CSV table of C-alpha atoms in Angstrom, one decimal:
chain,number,residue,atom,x,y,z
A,140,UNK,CA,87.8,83.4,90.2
A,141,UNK,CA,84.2,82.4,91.8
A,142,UNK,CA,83.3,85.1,92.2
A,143,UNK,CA,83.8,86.4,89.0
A,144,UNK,CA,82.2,83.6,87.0
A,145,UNK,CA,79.3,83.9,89.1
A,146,UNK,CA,79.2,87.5,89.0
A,147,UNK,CA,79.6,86.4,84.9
A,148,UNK,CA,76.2,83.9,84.8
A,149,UNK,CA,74.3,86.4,86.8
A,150,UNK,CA,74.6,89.2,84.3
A,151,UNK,CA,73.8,86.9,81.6
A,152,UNK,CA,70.9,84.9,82.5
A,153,UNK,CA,69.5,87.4,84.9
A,154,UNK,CA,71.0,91.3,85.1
A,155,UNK,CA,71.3,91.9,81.2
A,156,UNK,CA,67.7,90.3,80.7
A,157,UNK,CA,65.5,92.0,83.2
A,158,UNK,CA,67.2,95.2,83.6
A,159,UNK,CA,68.1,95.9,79.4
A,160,UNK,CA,66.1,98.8,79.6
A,161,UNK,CA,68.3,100.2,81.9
A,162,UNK,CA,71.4,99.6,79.8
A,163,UNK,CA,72.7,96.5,80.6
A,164,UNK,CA,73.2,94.6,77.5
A,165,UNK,CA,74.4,91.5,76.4
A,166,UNK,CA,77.2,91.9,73.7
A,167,UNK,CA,79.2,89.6,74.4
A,168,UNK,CA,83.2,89.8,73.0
A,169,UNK,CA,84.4,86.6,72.8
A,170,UNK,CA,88.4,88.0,71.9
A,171,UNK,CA,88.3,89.9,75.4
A,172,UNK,CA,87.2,86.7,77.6
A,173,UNK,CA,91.0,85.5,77.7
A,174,UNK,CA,91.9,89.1,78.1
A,175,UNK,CA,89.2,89.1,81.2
A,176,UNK,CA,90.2,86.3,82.9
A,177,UNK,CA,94.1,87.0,82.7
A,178,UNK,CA,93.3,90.3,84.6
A,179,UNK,CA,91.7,88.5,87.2
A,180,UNK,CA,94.4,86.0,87.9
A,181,UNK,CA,96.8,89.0,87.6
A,182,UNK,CA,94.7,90.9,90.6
A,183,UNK,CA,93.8,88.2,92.6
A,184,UNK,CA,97.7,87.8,92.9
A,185,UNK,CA,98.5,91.2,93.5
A,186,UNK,CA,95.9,92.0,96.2
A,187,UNK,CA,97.1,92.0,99.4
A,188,UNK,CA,95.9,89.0,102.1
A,189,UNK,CA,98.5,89.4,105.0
A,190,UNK,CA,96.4,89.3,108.1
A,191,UNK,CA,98.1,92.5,110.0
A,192,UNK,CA,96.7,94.8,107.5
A,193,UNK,CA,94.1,96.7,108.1
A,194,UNK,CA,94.1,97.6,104.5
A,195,UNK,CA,93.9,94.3,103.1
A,196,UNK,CA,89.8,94.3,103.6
A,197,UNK,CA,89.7,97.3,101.6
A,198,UNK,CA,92.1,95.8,98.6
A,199,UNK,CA,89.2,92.9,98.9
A,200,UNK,CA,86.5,95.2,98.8
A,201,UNK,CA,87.8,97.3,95.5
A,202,UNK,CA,88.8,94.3,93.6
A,203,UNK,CA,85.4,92.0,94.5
A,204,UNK,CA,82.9,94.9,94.4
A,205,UNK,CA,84.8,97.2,91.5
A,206,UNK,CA,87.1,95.2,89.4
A,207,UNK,CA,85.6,91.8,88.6
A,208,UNK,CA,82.4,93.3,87.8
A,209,UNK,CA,84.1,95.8,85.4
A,210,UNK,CA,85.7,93.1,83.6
A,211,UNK,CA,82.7,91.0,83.6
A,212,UNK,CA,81.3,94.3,82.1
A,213,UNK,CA,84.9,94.4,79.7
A,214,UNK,CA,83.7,91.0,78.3
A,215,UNK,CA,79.7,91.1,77.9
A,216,UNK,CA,79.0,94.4,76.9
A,217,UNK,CA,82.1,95.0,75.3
A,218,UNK,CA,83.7,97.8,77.0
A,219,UNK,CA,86.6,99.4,76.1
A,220,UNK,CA,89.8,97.9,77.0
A,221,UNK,CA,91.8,101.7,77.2
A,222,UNK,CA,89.9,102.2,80.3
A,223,UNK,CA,90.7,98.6,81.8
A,224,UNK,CA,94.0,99.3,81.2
A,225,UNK,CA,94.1,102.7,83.2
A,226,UNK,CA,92.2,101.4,86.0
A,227,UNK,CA,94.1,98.1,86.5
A,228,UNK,CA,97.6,100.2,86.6
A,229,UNK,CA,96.2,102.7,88.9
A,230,UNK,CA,95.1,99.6,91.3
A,231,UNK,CA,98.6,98.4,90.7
A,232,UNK,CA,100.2,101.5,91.9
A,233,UNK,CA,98.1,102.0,94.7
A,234,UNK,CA,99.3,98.4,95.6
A,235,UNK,CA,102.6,99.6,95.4
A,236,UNK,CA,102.2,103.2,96.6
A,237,UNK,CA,100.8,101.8,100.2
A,238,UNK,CA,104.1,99.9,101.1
A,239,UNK,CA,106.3,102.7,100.6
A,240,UNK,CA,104.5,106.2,101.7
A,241,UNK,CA,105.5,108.0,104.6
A,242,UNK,CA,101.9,108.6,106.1
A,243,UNK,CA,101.0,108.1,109.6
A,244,UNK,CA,98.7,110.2,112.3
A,245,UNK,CA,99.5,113.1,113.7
A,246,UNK,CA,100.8,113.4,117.5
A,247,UNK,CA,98.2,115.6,119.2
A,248,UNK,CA,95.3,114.8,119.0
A,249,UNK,CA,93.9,113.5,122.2
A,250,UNK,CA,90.5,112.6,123.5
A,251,UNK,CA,90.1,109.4,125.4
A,252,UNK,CA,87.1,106.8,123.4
A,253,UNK,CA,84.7,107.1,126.4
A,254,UNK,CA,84.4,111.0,125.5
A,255,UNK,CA,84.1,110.4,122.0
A,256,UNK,CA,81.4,108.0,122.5
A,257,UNK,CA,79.4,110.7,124.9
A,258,UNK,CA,80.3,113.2,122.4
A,259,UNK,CA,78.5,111.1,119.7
A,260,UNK,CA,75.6,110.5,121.9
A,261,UNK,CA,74.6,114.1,122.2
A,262,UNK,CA,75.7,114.9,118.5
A,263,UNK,CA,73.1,112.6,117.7
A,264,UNK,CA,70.5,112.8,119.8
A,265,UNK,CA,70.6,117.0,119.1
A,266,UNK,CA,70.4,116.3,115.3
A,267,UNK,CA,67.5,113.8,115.4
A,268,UNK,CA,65.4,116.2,118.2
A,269,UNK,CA,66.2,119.7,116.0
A,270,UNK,CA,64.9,117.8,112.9
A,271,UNK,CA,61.8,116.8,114.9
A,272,UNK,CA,62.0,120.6,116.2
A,273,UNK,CA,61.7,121.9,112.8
A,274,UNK,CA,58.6,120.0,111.7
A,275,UNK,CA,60.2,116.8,110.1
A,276,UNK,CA,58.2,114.6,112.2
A,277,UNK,CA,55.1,114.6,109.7
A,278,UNK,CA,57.8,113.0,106.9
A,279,UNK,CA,58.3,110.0,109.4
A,280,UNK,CA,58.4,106.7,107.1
A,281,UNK,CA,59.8,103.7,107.6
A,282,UNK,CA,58.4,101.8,104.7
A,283,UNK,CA,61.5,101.2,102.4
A,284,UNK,CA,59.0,101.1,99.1
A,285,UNK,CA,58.3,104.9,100.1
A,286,UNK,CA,61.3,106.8,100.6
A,287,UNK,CA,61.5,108.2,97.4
A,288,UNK,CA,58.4,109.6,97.1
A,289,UNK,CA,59.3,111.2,101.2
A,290,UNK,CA,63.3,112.1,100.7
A,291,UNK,CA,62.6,115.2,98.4
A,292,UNK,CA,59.7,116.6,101.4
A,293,UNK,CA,62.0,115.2,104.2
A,294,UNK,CA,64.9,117.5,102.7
A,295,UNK,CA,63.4,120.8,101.8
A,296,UNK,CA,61.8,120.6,105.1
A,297,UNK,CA,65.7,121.1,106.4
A,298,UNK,CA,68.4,123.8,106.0
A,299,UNK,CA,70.5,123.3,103.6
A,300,UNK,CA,73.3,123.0,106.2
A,301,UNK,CA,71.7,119.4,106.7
A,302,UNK,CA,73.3,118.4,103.5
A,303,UNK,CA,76.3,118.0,104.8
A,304,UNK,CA,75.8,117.5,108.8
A,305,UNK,CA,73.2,114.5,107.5
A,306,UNK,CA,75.9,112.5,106.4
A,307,UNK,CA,78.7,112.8,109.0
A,308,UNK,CA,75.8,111.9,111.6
A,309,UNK,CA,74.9,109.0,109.2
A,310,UNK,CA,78.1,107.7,107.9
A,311,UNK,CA,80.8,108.6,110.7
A,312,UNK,CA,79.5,109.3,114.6
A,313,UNK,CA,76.4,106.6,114.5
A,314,UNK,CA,78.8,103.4,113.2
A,315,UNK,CA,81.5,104.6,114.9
A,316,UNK,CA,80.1,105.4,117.9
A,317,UNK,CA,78.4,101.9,117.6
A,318,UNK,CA,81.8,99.8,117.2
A,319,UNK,CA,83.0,101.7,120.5
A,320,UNK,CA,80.3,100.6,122.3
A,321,UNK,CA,80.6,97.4,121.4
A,322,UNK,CA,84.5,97.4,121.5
A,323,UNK,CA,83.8,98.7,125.5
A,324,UNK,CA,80.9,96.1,126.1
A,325,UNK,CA,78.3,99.0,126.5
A,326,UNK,CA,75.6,97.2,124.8
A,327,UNK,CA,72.6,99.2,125.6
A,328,UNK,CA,74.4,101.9,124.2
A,329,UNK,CA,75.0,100.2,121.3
A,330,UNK,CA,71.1,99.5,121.0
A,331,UNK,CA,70.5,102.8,121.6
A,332,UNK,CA,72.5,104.1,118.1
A,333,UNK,CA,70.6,101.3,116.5
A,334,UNK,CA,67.5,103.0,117.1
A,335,UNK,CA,68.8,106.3,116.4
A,336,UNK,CA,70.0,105.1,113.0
A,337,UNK,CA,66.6,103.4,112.2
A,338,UNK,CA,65.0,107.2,113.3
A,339,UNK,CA,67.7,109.1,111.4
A,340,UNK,CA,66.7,106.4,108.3
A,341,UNK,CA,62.6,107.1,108.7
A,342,UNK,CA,63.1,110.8,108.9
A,343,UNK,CA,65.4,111.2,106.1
A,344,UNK,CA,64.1,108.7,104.0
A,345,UNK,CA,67.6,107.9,103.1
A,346,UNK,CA,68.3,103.8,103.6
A,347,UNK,CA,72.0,104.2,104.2
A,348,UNK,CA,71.7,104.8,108.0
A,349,UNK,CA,69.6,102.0,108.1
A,350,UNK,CA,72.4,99.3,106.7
A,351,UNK,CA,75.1,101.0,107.6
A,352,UNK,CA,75.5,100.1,111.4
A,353,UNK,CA,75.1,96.7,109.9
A,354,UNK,CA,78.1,96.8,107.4
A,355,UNK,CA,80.5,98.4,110.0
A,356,UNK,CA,79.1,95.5,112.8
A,357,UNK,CA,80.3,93.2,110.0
A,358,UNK,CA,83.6,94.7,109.2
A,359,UNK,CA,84.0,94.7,113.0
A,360,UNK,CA,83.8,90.8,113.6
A,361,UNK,CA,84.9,90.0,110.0
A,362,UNK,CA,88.5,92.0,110.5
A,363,UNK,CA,88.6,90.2,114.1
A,364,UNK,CA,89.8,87.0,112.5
A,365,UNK,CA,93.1,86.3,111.4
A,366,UNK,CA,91.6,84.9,107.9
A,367,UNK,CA,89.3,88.2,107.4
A,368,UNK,CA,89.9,88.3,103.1
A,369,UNK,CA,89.3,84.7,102.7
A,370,UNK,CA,85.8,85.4,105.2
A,371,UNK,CA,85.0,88.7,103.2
A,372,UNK,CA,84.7,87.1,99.8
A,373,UNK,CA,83.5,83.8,100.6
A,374,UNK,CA,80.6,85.8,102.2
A,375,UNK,CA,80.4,87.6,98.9
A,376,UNK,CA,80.4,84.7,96.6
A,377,UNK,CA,77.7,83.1,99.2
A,378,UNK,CA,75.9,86.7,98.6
A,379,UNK,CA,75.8,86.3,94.8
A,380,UNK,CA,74.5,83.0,95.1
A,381,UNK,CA,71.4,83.9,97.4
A,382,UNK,CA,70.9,86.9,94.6
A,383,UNK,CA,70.9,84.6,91.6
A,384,UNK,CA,68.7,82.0,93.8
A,385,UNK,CA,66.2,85.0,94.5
A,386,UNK,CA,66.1,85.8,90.5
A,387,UNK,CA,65.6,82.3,89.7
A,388,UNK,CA,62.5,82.4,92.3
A,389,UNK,CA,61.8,85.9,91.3
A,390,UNK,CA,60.8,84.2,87.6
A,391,UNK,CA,60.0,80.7,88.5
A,392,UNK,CA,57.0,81.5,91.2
A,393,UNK,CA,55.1,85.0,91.5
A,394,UNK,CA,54.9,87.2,94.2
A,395,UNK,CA,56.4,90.6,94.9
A,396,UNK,CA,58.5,89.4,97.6
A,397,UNK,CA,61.1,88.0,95.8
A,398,UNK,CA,63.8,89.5,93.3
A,399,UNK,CA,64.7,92.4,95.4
A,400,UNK,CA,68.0,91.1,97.1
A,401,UNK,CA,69.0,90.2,93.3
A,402,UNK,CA,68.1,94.0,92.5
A,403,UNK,CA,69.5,95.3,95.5
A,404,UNK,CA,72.7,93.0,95.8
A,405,UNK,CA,73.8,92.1,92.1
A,406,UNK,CA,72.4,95.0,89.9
A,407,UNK,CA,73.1,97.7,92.7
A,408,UNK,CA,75.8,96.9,94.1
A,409,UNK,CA,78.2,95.4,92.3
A,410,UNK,CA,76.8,96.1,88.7
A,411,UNK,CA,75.7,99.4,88.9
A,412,UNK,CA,78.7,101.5,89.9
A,413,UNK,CA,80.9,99.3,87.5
A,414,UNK,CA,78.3,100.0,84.9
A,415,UNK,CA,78.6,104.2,85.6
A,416,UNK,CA,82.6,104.3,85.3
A,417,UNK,CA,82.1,102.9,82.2
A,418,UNK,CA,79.9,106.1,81.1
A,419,UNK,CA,82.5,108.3,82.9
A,420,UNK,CA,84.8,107.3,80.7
A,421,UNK,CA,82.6,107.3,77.7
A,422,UNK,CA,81.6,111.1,78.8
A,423,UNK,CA,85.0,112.3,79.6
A,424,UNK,CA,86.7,110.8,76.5
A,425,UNK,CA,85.0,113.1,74.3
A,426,UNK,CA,84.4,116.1,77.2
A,427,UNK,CA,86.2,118.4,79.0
A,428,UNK,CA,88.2,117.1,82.2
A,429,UNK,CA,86.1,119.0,85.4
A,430,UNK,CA,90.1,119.5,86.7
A,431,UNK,CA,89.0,120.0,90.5
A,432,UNK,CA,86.9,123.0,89.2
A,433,UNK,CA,84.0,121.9,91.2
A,434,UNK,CA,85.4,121.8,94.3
A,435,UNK,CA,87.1,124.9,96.3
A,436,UNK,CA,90.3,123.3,96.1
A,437,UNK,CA,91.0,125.7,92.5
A,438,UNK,CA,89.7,128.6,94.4
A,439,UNK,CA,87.3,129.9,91.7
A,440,UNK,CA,90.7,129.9,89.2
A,441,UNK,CA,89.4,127.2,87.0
A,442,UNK,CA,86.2,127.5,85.1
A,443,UNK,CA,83.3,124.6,85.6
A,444,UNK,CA,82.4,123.7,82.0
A,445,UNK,CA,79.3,122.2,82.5
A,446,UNK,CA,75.6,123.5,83.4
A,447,UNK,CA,74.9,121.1,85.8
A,448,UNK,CA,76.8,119.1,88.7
A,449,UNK,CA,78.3,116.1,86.6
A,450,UNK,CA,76.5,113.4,88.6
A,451,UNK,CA,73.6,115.3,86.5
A,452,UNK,CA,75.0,115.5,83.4
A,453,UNK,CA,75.6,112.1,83.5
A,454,UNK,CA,71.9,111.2,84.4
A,455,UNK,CA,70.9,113.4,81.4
A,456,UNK,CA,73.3,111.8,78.9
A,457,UNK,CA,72.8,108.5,79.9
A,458,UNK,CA,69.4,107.5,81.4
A,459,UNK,CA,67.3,111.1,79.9
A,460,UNK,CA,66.8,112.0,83.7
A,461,UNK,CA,69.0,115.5,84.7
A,462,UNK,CA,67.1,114.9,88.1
A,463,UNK,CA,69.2,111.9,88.8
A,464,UNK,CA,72.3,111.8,90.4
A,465,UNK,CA,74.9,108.9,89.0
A,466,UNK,CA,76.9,109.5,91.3
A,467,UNK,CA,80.5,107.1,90.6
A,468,UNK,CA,83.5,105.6,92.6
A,469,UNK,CA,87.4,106.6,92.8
A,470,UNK,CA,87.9,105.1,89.2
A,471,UNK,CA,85.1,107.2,87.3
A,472,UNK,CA,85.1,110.4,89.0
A,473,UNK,CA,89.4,110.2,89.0
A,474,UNK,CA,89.1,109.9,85.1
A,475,UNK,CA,86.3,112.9,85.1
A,476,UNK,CA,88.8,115.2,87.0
A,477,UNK,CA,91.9,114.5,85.2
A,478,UNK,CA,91.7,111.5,82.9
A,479,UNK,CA,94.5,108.8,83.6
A,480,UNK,CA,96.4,111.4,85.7
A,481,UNK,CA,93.2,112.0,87.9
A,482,UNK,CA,93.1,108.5,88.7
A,483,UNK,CA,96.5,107.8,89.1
A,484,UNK,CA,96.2,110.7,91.7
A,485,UNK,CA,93.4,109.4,93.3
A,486,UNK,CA,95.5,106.3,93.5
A,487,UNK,CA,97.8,107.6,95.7
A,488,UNK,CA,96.1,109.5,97.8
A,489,UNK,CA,93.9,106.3,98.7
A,490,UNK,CA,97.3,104.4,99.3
A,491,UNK,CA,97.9,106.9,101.5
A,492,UNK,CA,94.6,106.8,103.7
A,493,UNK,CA,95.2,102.6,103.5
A,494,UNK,CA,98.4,103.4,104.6
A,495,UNK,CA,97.4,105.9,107.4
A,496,UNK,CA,94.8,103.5,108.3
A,497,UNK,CA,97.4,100.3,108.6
A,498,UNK,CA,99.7,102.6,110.9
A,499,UNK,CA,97.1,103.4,113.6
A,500,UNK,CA,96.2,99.9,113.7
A,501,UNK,CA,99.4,98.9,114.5
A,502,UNK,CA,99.8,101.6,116.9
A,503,UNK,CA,96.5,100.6,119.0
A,504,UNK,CA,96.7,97.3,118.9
A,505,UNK,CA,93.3,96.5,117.5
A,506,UNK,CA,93.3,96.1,114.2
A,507,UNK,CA,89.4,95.4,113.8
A,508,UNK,CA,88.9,98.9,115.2
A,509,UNK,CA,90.4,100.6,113.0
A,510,UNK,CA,89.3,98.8,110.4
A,511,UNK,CA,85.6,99.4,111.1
A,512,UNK,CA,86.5,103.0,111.8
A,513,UNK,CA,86.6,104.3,108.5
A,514,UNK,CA,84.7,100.8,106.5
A,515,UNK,CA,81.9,103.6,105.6
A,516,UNK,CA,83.5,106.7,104.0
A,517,UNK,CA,85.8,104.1,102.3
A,518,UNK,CA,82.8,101.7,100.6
A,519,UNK,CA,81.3,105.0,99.2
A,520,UNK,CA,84.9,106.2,98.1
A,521,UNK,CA,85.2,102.6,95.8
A,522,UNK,CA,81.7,102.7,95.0
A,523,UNK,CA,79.5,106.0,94.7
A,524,UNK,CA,81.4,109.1,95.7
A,525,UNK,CA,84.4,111.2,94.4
A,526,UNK,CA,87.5,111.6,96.6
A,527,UNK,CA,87.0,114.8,98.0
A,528,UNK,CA,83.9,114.3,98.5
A,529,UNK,CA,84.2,111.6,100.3
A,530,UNK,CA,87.0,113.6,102.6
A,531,UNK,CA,84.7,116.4,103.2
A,532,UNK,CA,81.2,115.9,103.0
A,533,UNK,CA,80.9,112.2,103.6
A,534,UNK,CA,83.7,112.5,106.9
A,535,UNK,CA,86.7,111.1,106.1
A,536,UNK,CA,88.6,113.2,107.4
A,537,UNK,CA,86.7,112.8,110.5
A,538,UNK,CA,87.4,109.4,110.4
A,539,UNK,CA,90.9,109.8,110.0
A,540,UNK,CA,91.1,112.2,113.6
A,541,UNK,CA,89.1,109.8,115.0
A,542,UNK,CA,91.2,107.0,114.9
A,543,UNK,CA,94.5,109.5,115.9
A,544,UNK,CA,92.4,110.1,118.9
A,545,UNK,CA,92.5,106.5,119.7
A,546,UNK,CA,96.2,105.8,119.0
A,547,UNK,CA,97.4,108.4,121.1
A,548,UNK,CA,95.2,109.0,123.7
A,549,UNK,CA,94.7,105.1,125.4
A,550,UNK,CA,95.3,101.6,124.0
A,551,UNK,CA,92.6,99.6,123.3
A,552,UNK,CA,94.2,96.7,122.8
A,553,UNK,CA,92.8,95.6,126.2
A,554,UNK,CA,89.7,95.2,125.0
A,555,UNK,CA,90.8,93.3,121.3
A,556,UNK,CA,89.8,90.1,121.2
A,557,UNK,CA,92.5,87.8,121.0
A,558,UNK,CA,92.8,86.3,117.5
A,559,UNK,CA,93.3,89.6,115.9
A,560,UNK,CA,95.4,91.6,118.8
A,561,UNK,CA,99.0,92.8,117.3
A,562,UNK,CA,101.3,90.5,118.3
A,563,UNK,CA,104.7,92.2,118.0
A,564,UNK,CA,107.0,89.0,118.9
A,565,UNK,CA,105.0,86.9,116.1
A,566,UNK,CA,105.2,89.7,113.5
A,567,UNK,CA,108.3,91.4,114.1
A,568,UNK,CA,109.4,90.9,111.1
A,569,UNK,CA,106.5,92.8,109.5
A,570,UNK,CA,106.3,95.2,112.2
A,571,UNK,CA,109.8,96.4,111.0
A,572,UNK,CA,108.9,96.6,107.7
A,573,UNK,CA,106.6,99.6,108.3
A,574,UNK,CA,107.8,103.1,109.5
């Protein structure tokens, strides 16, 4: 509830007033506020808590990052209440639909951590030296005010085959690679894919490489403590209140510094996406469904109806721009392939990765692992990416082999640290519970 009333002031006195131009508006409906808050006392209920979960993070990130600012959004801008409706129920069955799926990792896949983590080191060191091979040291930026005006040089400079090997490197063998050498006390190895992520993030020109390593470092030592969803969103609320206090600054003193953790934090990343499944839905209600027709999976049997890829479309419609890419989370782009059905869908199959996720945590040992493991694909899933995108160009299913690897190929519960090990004479009880 602190969260969202905070989130609530923020948009009013700060996000809807600086940032109107970008459609964030202030019409408030006073008949949903009661409406608004019910919802959040009925999800702040049903979200899971139990501390042998590795899922219950995730549940914390989609209802603190997603939900409350979508009914903050319900109430102030007076969005429709249909849509609420669908995505509540669809976060209800997913709820549901992780206790009860038969989903685990598969048996035979085997290759110990150590290899994995040598395996990463010369993945990445290979990608960063043929980019540098190919002429992209001449785009080298680290200056975060400058990487748009350098990301559109940096990638035509590259195959296109980069497209997609940019963010597995990114997003699943530099964090991962990072939490194992942590997990195994190999801290100069661990330095050493800090650098390579700040090098991947200056010759890019894309920031998520640089703050990644830092979100899966914090997933890591966050999901180490018994009391992680209490920790995860009083860091939030603490987050929100740093943002407003930087607005307040932002308009009480001058100076350039300040107002960009308000702009970065509260706008983009908790607004923002929020903001974009709202004109998902506002699209889709009146358009045709995509129905999977822009990904292989129809295998050219069902037409694409539009000109452009939708994130495009939806710049277009929305902000004039068809160069921009709005891209949206499991909610929006689940209603732009199938409506309610395609987010019901996408429902389940992310109770099924939770669940997946939950049984090789049991099975190591260390639940912060596998937590942290897949903390990257799984943020863009809830936030900025469609499902199977998410699976196949951001990783996932990388991620997913990954943490197979380290169930059946040596325990690492050795090296958990003690509050958060599996304990199966405390929690037998619950360790029966799950197949």
């Amino acid at each position: 509830m602190a969260a969202f009333l905070i989130l609530l002031a923020g948009y009013e006195q700060y996000v809807s007033t600086i940032y109107a131009s970008e459609g964030f508006a202030w019409h408030p409906n006073d008949t949903k506020w009661p409406i608004a808050i019910a919802c959040v006392i009925l999800l702040s209920l049903l979200t899971p808590v139990r501390s042998d979960r590795a899922s219950r993070l995730f549940f914390q990130m989609v209802l603190i990052l997603v939900l409350l600012p979508m009914l903050v959004l319900f109430h102030a801008e007076d969005q429709p209440g249909s849509f609420v409706a669908q995505v509540v129920a669809a976060y209800m069955l997913t709820i549901a639909l992780r206790r009860i799926l038969p989903v685990g990792p598969p048996k035979r896949l085997s290759v110990s951590s150590h290899r994995l983590r040598r395996i990463f080191f010369i993945a990445t060191l290979a990608y960063i030296a043929l980019i540098v091979l190919m002429g992209g040291g001449k785009y080298l930026n680290f200056d975060l005010a400058r990487v748009y005006e350098v990301r559109a040089d940096a990638a035509s400079n590259l195959p296109d085959i980069f497209g997609y090997i940019s963010p597995v490197i990114g997003k699943v063998v530099v964090p991962i690679a990072l939490v194992l050498s942590i997990l195994y006390k190999k801290y100069l190895t661990a330095f050493a894919f800090l650098v390579c992520s700040v090098l991947i993030f200056g010759l890019t020109a894309h920031k998520a490489p640089l703050f990644y390593p830092l979100l899966i470092l914090g997933v890591y030592f966050a999901s180490a403590r018994k009391h992680v969803a209490l920790v995860f969103t009083a860091a939030m609320v603490t987050i929100l209140l740093v943002s407003m206090a930087d607005f307040w600054i932002a308009q009480t003193h001058e100076g350039a510094f300040w107002g960009w953790i308000g702009k970065l934090v509260m706008r983009r990343v908790f607004f923002l996406p929020s903001q974009l499944n709202y004109m998902y839905y506002d699209f889709f209600i009146n358009h045709d469904y995509v129905l999977f027709s822009n990904s292989k999976v129809t295998l050219g049997l069902v037409d694409y109806p539009y000109d452009l890829p939708v994130t495009h479309v939806i710049g277009r419609e929305y902000f004039d721009n068809e160069s921009m890419g709005a891209n949206t989370g499991w909610f929006g782009s689940g209603y732009m392939q199938a409506g309610f059905a395609g987010i019901l869908l996408y429902g389940a199959v992310v109770a099924g990765v939770f669940k997946y996720v939950d049984v090789c945590a049991q099975r190591s040992g260390n639940l912060a692992l596998s937590t942290a493991a897949v903390a990257v694909p799984v943020f863009a899933l809830i936030t900025s990416s469609d499902l199977l995108t998410t699976f196949f160009t951001h990783g996932l299913y990388i991620n997913l082999c990954v943490l197979a690897c380290l169930v059946h190929k040596e325990s690492v519960r050795a090296y958990c640290p003690h509050d958060q090990r599996a304990s199966t004479l405390r929690h037998a009880h619950f360790r029966q519970a799950m197949p």
